[in-house]
Each structure stands twice: as structure tokens, then as C-alpha cells.
CSV table of C-alpha atoms and ligand atoms in Angstrom, one decimal:
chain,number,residue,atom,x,y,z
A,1,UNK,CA,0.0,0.0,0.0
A,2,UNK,CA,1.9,3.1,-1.3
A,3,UNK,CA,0.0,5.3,1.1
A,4,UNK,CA,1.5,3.5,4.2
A,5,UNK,CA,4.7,3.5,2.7
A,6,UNK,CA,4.7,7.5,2.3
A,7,UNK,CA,3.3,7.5,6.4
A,8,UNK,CA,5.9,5.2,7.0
A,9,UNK,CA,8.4,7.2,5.3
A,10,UNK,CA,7.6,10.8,7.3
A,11,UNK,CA,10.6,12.8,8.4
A,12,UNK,CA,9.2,13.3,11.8
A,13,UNK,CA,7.5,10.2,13.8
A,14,UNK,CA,6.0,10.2,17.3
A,15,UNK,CA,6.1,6.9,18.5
A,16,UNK,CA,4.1,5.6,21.4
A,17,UNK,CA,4.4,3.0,23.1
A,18,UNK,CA,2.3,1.6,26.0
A,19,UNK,CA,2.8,-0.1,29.2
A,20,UNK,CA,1.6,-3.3,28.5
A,21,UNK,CA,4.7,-3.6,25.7
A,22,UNK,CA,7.6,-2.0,28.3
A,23,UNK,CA,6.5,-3.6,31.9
A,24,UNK,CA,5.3,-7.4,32.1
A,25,UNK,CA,2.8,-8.7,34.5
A,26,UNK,CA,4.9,-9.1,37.5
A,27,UNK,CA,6.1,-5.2,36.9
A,28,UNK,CA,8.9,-6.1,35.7
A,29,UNK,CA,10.6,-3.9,32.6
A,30,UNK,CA,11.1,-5.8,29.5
A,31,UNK,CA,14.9,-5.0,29.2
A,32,UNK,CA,15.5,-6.9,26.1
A,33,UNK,CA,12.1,-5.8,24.2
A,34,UNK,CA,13.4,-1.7,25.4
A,35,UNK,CA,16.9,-2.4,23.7
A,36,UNK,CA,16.2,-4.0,20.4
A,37,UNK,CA,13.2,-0.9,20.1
A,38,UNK,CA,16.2,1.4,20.5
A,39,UNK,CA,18.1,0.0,17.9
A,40,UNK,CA,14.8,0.2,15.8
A,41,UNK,CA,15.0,4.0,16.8
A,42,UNK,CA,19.0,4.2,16.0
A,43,UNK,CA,18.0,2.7,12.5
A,44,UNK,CA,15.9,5.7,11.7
A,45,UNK,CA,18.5,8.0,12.8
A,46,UNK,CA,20.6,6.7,10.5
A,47,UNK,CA,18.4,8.0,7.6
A,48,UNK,CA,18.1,11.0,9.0
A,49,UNK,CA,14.5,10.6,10.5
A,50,UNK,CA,13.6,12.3,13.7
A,51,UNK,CA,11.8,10.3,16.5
A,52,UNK,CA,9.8,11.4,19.7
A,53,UNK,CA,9.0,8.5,22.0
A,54,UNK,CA,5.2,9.2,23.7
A,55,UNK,CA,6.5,6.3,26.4
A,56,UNK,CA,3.6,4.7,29.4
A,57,UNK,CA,5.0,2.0,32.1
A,58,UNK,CA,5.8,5.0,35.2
A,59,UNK,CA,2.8,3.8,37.0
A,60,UNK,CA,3.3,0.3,36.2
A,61,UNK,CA,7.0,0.3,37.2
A,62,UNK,CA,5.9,2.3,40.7
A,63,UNK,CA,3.3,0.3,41.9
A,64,UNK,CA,5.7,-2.7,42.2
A,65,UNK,CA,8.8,-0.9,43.8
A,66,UNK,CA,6.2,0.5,46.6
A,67,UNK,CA,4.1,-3.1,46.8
A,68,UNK,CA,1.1,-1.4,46.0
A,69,UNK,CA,-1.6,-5.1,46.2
A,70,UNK,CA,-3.5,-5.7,42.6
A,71,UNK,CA,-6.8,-3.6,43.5
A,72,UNK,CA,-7.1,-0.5,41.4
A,73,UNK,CA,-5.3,2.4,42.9
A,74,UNK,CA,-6.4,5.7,44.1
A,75,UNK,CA,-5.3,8.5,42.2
A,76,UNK,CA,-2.7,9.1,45.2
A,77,UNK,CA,-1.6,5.9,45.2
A,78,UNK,CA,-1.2,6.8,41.2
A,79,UNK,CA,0.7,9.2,41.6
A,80,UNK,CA,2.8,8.4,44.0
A,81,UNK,CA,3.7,5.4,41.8
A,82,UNK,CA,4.5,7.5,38.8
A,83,UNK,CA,6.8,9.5,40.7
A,84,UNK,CA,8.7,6.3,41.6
A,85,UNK,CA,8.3,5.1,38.6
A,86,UNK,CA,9.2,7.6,36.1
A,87,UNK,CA,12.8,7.2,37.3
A,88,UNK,CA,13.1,4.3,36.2
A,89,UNK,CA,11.3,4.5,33.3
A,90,UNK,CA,13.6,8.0,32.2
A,91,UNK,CA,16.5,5.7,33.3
A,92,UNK,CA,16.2,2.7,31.0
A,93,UNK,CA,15.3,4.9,28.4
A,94,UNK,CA,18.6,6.4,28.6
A,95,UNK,CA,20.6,3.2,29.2
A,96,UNK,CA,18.5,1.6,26.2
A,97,UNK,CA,19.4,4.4,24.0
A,98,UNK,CA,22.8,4.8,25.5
A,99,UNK,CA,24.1,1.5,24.3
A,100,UNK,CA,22.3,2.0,20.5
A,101,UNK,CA,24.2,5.4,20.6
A,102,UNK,CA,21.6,7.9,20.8
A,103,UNK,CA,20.8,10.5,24.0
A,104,UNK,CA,17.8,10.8,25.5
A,105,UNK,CA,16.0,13.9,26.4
A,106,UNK,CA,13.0,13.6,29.4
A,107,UNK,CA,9.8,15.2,29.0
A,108,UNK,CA,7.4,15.5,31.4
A,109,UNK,CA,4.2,17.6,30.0
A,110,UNK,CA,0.5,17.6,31.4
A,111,UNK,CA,-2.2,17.8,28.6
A,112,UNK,CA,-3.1,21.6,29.1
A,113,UNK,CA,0.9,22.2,28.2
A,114,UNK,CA,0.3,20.9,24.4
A,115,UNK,CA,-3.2,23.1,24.5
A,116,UNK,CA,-2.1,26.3,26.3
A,117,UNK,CA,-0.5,28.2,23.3
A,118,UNK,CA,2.1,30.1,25.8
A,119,UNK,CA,3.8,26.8,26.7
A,120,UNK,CA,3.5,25.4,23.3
A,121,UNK,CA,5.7,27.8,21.8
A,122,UNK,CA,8.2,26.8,24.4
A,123,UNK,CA,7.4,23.0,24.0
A,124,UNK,CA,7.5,23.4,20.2
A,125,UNK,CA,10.9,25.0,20.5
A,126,UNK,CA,12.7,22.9,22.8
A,127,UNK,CA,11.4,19.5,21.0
A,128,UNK,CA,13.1,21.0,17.7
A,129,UNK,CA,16.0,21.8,19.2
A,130,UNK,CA,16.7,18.7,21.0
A,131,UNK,CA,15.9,17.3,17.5
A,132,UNK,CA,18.7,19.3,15.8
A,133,UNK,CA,20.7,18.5,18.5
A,134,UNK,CA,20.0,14.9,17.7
A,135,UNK,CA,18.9,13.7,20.7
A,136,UNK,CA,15.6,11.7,21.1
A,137,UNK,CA,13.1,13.3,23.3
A,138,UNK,CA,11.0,10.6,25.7
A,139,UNK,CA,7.5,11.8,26.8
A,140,UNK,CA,5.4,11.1,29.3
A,141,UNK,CA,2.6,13.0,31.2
A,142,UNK,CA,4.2,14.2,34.6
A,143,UNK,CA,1.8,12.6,36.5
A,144,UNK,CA,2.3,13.6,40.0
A,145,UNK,CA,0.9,16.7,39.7
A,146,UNK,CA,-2.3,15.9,36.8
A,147,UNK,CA,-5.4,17.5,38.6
A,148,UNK,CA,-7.9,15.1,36.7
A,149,UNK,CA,-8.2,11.2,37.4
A,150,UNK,CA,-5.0,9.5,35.6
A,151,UNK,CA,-6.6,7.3,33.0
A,152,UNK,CA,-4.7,4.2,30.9
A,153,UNK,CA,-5.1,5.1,27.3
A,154,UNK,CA,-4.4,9.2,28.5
A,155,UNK,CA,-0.8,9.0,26.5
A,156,UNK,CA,-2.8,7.8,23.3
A,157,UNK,CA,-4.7,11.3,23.8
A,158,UNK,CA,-1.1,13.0,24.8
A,159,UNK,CA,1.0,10.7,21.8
A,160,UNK,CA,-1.8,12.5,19.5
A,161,UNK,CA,-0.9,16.2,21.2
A,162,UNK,CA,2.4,16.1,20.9
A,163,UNK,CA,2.6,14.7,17.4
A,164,UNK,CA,0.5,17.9,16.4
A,165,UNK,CA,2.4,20.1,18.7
A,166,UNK,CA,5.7,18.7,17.2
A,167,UNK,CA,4.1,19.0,13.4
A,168,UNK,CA,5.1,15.0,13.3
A,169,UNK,CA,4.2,13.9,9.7
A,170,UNK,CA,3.5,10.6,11.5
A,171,UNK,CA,2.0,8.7,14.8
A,172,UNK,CA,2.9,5.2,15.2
A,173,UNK,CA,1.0,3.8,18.2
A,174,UNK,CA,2.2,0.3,19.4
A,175,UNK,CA,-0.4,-1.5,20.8
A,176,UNK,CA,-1.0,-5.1,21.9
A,177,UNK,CA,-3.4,-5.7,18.8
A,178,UNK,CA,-2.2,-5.3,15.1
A,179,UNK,CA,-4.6,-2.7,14.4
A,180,UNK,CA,-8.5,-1.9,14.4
A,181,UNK,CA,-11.1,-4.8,13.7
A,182,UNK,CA,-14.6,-4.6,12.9
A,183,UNK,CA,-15.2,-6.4,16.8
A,184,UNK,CA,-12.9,-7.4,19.3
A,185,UNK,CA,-11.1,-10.1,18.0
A,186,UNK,CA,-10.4,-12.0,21.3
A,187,UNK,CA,-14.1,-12.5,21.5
A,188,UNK,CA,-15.8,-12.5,17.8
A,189,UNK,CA,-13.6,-15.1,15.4
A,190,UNK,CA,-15.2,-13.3,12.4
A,191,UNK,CA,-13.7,-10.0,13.3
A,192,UNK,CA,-12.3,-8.8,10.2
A,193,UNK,CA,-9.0,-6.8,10.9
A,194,UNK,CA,-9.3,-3.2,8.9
A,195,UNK,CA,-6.0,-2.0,7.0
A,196,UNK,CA,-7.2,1.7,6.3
A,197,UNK,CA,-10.0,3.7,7.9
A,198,UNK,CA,-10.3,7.0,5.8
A,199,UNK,CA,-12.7,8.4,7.7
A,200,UNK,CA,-13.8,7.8,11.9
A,201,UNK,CA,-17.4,7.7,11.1
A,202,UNK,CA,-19.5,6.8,14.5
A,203,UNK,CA,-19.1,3.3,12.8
A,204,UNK,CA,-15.2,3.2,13.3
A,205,UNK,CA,-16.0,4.3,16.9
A,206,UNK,CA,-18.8,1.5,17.6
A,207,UNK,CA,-15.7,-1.1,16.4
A,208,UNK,CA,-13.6,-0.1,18.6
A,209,UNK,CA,-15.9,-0.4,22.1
A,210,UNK,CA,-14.4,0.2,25.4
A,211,UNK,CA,-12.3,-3.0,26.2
A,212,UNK,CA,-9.0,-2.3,28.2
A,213,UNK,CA,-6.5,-5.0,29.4
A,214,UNK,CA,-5.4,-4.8,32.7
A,215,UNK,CA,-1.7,-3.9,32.4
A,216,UNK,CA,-1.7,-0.8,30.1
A,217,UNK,CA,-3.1,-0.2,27.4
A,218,UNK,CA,-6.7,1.7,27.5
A,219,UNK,CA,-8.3,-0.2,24.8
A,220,UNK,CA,-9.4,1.0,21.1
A,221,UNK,CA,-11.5,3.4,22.3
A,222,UNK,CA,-8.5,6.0,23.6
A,223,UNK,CA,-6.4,4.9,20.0
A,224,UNK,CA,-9.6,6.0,17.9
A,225,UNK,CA,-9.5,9.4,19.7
A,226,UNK,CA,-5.5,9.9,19.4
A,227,UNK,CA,-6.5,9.0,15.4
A,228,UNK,CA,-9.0,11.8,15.5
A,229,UNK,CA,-6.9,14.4,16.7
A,230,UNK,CA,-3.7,13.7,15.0
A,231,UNK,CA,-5.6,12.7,11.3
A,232,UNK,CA,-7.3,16.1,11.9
A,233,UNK,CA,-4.1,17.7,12.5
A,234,UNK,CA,-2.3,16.9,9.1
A,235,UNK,CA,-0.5,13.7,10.8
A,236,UNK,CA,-1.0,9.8,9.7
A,237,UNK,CA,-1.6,7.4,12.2
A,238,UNK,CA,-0.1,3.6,12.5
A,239,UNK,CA,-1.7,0.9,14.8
A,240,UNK,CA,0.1,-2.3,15.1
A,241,UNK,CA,1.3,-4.6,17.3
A,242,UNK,CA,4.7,-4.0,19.7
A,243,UNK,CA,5.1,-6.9,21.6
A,244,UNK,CA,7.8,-8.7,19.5
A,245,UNK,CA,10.9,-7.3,19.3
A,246,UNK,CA,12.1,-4.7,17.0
A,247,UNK,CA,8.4,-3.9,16.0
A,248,UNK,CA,9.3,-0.4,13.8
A,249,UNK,CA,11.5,-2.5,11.6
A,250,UNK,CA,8.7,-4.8,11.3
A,251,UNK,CA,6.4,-2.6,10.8
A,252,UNK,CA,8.4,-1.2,7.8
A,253,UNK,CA,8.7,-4.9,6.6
A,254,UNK,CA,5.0,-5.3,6.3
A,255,UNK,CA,3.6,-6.6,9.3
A,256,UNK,CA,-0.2,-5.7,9.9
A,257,UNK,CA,-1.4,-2.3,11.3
A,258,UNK,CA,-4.3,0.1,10.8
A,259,UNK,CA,-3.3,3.4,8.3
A,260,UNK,CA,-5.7,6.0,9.5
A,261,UNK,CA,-4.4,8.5,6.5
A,262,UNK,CA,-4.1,12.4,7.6
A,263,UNK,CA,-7.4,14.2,6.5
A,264,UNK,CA,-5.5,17.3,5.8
A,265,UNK,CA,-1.6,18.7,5.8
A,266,UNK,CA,-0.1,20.3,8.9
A,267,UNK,CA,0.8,23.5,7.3
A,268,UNK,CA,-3.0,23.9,6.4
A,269,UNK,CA,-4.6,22.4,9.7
A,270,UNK,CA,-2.2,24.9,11.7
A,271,UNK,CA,-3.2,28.5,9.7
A,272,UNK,CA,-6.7,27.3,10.6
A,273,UNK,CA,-6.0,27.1,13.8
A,274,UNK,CA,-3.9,30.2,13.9
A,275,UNK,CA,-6.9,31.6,11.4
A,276,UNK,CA,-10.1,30.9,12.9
A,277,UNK,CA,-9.8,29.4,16.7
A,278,UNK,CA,-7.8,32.2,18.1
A,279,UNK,CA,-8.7,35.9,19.3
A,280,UNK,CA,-6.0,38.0,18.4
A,281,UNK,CA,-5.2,39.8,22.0
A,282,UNK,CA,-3.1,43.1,20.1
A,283,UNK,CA,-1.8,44.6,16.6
A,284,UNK,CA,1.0,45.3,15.6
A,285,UNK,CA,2.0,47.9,13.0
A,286,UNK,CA,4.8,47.2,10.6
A,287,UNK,CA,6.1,49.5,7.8
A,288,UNK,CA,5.9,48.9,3.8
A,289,UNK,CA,9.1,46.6,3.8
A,290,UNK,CA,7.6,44.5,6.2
A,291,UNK,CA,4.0,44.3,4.5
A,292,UNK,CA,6.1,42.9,1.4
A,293,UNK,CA,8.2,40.4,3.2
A,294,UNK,CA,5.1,38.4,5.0
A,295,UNK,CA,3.5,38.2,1.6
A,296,UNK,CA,6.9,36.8,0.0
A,297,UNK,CA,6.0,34.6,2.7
A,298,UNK,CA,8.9,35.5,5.1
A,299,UNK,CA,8.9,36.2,9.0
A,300,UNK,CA,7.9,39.3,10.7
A,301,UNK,CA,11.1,41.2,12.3
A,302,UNK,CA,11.7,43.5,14.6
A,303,UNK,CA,13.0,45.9,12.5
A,304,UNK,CA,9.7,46.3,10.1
A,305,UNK,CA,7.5,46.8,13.1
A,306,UNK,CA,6.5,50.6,13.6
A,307,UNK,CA,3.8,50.1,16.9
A,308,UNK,CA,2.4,48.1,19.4
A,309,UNK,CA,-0.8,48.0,20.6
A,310,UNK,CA,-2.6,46.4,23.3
A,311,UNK,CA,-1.7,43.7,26.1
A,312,UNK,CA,-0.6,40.4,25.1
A,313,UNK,CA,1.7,37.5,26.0
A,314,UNK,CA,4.5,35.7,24.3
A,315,UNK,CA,2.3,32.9,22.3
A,316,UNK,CA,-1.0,34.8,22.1
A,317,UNK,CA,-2.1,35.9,18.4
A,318,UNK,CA,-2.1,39.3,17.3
A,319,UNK,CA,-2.9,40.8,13.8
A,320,UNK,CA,-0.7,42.3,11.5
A,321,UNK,CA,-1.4,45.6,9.8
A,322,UNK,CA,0.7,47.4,7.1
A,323,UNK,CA,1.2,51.3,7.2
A,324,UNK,CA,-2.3,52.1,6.2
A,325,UNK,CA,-3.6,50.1,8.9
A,326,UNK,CA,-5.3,47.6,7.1
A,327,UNK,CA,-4.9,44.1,8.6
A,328,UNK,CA,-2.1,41.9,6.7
A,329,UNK,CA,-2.0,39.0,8.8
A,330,UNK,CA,-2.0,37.1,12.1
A,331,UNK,CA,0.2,35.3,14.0
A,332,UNK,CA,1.7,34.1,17.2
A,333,UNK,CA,4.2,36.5,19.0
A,334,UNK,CA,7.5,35.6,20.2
A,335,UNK,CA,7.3,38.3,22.4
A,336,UNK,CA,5.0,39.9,25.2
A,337,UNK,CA,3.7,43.5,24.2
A,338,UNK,CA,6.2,45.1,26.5
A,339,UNK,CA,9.3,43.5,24.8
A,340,UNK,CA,7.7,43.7,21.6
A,341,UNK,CA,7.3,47.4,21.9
A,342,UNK,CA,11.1,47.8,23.3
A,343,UNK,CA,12.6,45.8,20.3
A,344,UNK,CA,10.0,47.6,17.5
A,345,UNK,CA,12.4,49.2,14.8
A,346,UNK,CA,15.3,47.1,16.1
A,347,UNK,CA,17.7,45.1,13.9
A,348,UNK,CA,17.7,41.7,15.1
A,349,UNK,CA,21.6,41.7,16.3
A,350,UNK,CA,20.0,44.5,19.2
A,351,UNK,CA,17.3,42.8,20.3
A,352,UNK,CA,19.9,41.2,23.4
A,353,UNK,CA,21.7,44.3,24.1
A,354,UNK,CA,17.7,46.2,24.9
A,355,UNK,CA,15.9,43.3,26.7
A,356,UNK,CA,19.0,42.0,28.1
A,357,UNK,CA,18.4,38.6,27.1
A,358,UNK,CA,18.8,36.7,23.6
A,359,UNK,CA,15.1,36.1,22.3
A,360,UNK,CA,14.0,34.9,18.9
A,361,UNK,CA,15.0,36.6,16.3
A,362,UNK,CA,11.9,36.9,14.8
A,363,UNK,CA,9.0,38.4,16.3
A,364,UNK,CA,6.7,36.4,14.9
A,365,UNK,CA,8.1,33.3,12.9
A,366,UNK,CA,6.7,32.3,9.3
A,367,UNK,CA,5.2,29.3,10.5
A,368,UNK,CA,2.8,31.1,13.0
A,369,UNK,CA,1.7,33.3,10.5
A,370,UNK,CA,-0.9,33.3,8.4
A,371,UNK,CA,-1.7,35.8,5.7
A,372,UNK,CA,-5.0,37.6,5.9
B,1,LIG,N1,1.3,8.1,32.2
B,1,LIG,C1,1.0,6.8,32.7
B,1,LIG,C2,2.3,6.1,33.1
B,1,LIG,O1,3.3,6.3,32.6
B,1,LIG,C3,0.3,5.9,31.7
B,1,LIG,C4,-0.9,6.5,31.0
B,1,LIG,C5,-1.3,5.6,29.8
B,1,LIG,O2,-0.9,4.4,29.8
B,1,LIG,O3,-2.0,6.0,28.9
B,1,LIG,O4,2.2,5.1,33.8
């Protein structure tokens, strides 16, 4: 299927993988399994592919080391097991990786930092430069301090986020089934195992039910939303199995998975975002130069921009107007009002000497505008 090859084949891959794959029953980690996936992510490298693990098992690996019995936890008792667990979990990452000679970057992110726009400029910025830096970022959801009921099947949700936030051209969830079937195969032997849903029609969602096993993973249900977010987002998603070992080289071999194909591209799905979900909170007045530069598709800098108005944050989206006044475009700001007005008319090589601090260069970067 050429259309799975060209998923398979994105620059940028999120990969998620769940706790039922890294921890077994008795809580302990799957050593072997974690090696031979880092040599599957080492492999990539080599091409000169980027990959962000989405990575589950803190809770799993907690629970054990503090003897918690086999009842279901309270979200206390959750926690408290992530926060054991996650060293652990951050360690054999970093020994795993270690030996296939990659480094290994931890992040620790709640839900509400992939959606609050102020942190996602930061999140966005260090994910890209740990990329560059070649180091392989490994994400989890800090746990210890989620407000809401911790929930198996959350990191599908947060694998989905951070694909988008990361502008991943792909999602890869490993899972302990090969992909979606039209019922749950353990229990219906005519269940008929789906290699491309196009579309999650209320259909798609009835197939995939509620069922969770009781290690990990929280059952189709939670993948079927990650593939809503992420498909909507400009990203593919990949379901197939990760138990065996090496199960991304696999995958590129041909094993079975579900393609649920991106429904749009990122580019697109992000200037509708920028576009039409956000209230710009201030304008910003740049000269004729500048006007001419955004619409030869460049980034807004200091130096074009003639006034500031009103009170924003760093992140928040303002509008764009050239010289006349007349609205050019909108974007996100790399600066807060205050800095933005100290830097306006500024060449970029000033902008550390007057805030005292080295910022971005641009004030509002290409790829979080969008012309008017
Ligand atoms: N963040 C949780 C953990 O690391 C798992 C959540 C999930 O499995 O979706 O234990």
C-alpha cells in the first residue's frame, strides 16, 4: 500500500508505546524488548529521521517498587507510583538508548501544556531543538501533579498532542493488537482486521468499544480518539502490534497495522487554527518593507514593526497591519507586548543588548503566520 509507505516514510515520527509492551505482569521492565526498540529507533536516525518516544510504564513500574496489592489504585496511590516510577522509566530509556548510541531527552508535559498556546511555543521550540541536537526526546505525562483522574489510554490522547504540537508527519501507536477490527477479535472469530479507515465515522467508533486489558493499554477506544486528533491535524496514524521485538522495523517490513491516513496537511490544519480558533489579543503595525516580506512569505522582524498595541503574552495571536492600517496577517508573538514594543524598529543583532536577554529573532516566525 503506497500510502502506508509514504506514512511510514515521514521525516518526523511520534512513536508511542504503551505499558503493556515495556513492563510485564509481574512489573517487571522488558529490558530486552526496550533495547532492540532502541536499535529500531537508532536505525531511523541513521536516515536522517527524527523520533519522539510518547513512552507509558511510570505507573506500572511504581506500583511494584512500593508493593502497592493488585486492586485499582487511588489516584494518590497513582501518583505516587508515577513518581517512583518515572525514574526508572527515564532511566532505562537512557541506558536503552545509550548503548544504540543515541541521547535521551526527558519530557514531562500535562495535557493543558500541548493546548495552552504560551507553553506550546516553548514546547515546540525545545522538541526542535533537542531534534537538531540529535537527541531523542521521551514523553510522558508528569503525572504527579495531573489535577484530573490519571486514566490508561491518557498518552494515546497525549502521543496525538504532541505529534501535532511537534508538526510529526507521522504517529505510530504500538499496541497489543495489530490494528483496528470490525469487533474485538479475542471474543468475535469473524472480526475482520481493517488495514485503512479513511474516515472515523461513528461506525469506526462502535468497532472499537471500550475494552482495556489490565496492564496498560486503555483499549481502542482512547487509540480512535488519538487518530481523530492527530488525522485532523495533518498527521498519519499507525496501529500495530509492539510486543515482539524490534516492532518499527517490522512494521516497515510489512507486518499488519491500521493506516488512518491524515485528512489534511499540517501547514494547512495549523493557519486554521492560527486563522479561525484564536482571538488575536493586540496589533502590531509594521512598515511597507515589512507588509512585502510576509507576503513573499517571510517572518515578521523587529526591525519592520513601527507600533504596538494592546496587552498580550508571548504565544498569544495578534494581527498584522501594514502602514495604512489595514490588517495583513495574524500570527503568534515571540514576544509579550512590553518586549515587543522595546525591540520595534530594532535590527535583530540588538534585540539582546535592549531586553537584556537573547530572544528569537523573529518576532513572529513564518510558521505562525498566516496571511490575511
Ligand atoms: N502516564 C502513565 C504512566 O506512565 C500511563 C498512561 C497511559 O498508559 O496512557 O504510567
Amino acid at each position: 500500500m503506497e500510502r502506508l509507505e509514504r506514512a511510514l516514510a515521514a521525516k518526523r515520527l511520534v512513536v508511542k508505546i504503551g505499558s503493556s509492551l515495556l513492563v510485564d505482569e509481574e512489573g517487571e521492565l522488558r529490558g530486552i524488548w526496550l533495547d532492540a526498540l532502541a536499535e529500531d529507533v537508532a536505525a531511523l536516525r541513521r536516515e536522517g529521521r527524527q523520533v519522539i518516544i510518547v513512552t507509558s510504564g511510570a505507573i506500572a513500574l511504581g506500583r511494584r517498587v512500593l508493593r502497592l496489592p493488585r486492586r485499582p489504585m487511588r489516584l494518590e496511590e497513582k501518583q505516587a507510583a508515577a513518581a517512583v516510577g518515572q525514574i526508572r522509566l527515564a532511566r532505562a530509556w537512557e541506558q536503552s538508548l545509550a548503548r544504540a548510541g543515541l541521547a535521551t531527552a526527558q519530557i514531562l508535559v500535562t495535557l493543558e501544556d500541548t493546548e495552552a498556546r504560551r507553553r506550546y511555543l516553548n514546547a515546540r521550540a525545545t522538541v526542535e531543538t533537542l531534534l537538531r541536537l540529535g537527541a531523542v526526546p521521551v514523553v510522558n505525562e508528569n503525572d504527579t501533579v495531573a489535577t484530573g483522574e490519571i486514566r490508561f489510554g491518557d498518552n494515546d490522547r497525549l502521543s496525538a498532542r504532541v505529534a501535532v504540537m511537534a508538526w510529526a508527519g507521522t504517529l505510530v501507536l504500538l499496541s497489543d493488537v495489530d490494528g483496528l477490527y470490525t469487533a474485538d477479535p479475542r471474543h468475535h472469530s469473524e472480526a475482520r482486521h481493517l488495514p485503512l479507515v479513511e474516515a472515523i465515522t461513528p461506525e469506526i467508533e462502535a468497532m472499537a468499544g471500550e475494552a482495556a486489558t489490565p496492564v496498560g493499554t486503555g483499549g481502542m477506544a482512547s487509540k480512535i480518539v488519538a487518530a481523530r486528533i492527530a488525522t485532523g491535524a495533518g498527521c498519519h496514524v499507525v496501529l500495530t502490534a509492539g510486543a515482539g521485538l524490534r516492532p518499527l522495523s517490522a512494521l516497515r517490513g510489512g507486518a499488519r497495522c491500521t493506516l488512518f491516513p491524515a485528512r489534511t496537511s499540517p501547514r494547512r490544519a495549523r493557519k486554521q487554527w492560527i486563522a479561525a480558533s484564536l482571538a488575536a489579543a493586540g496589533r502590531i503595525r509594521v512598515d511597507a518593507g515589512a507588509v512585502a516580506a510576509l507576503k513573499r512569505g517571510s517572518s515578521l522582524l523587529p526591525a519592520g514593526v513601527r507600533e504596538v498595541e494592546g496587552r498580550f503574552e508571548r504565544g498569544d495571536a495578534v494581527i498584522v497591519e501594514g502602514p495604512d492600517g489595514v490588517p495583513v496577517a495574524k500570527g503568534l508573538s515571540a514576544y509579550d507586548a512590553e518586549d515587543a514594543r522595546r525591540i520595534a524598529g530594532r535590527r535583530t543583532r540588538e534585540i539582546a543588548a535592549v531586553l537584556g536577554w537573547r530572544g528569537r529573532d523573529e518576532m513572529i516566525h513564518r510558521d505562525d503566520l498566516v496571511l490575511l
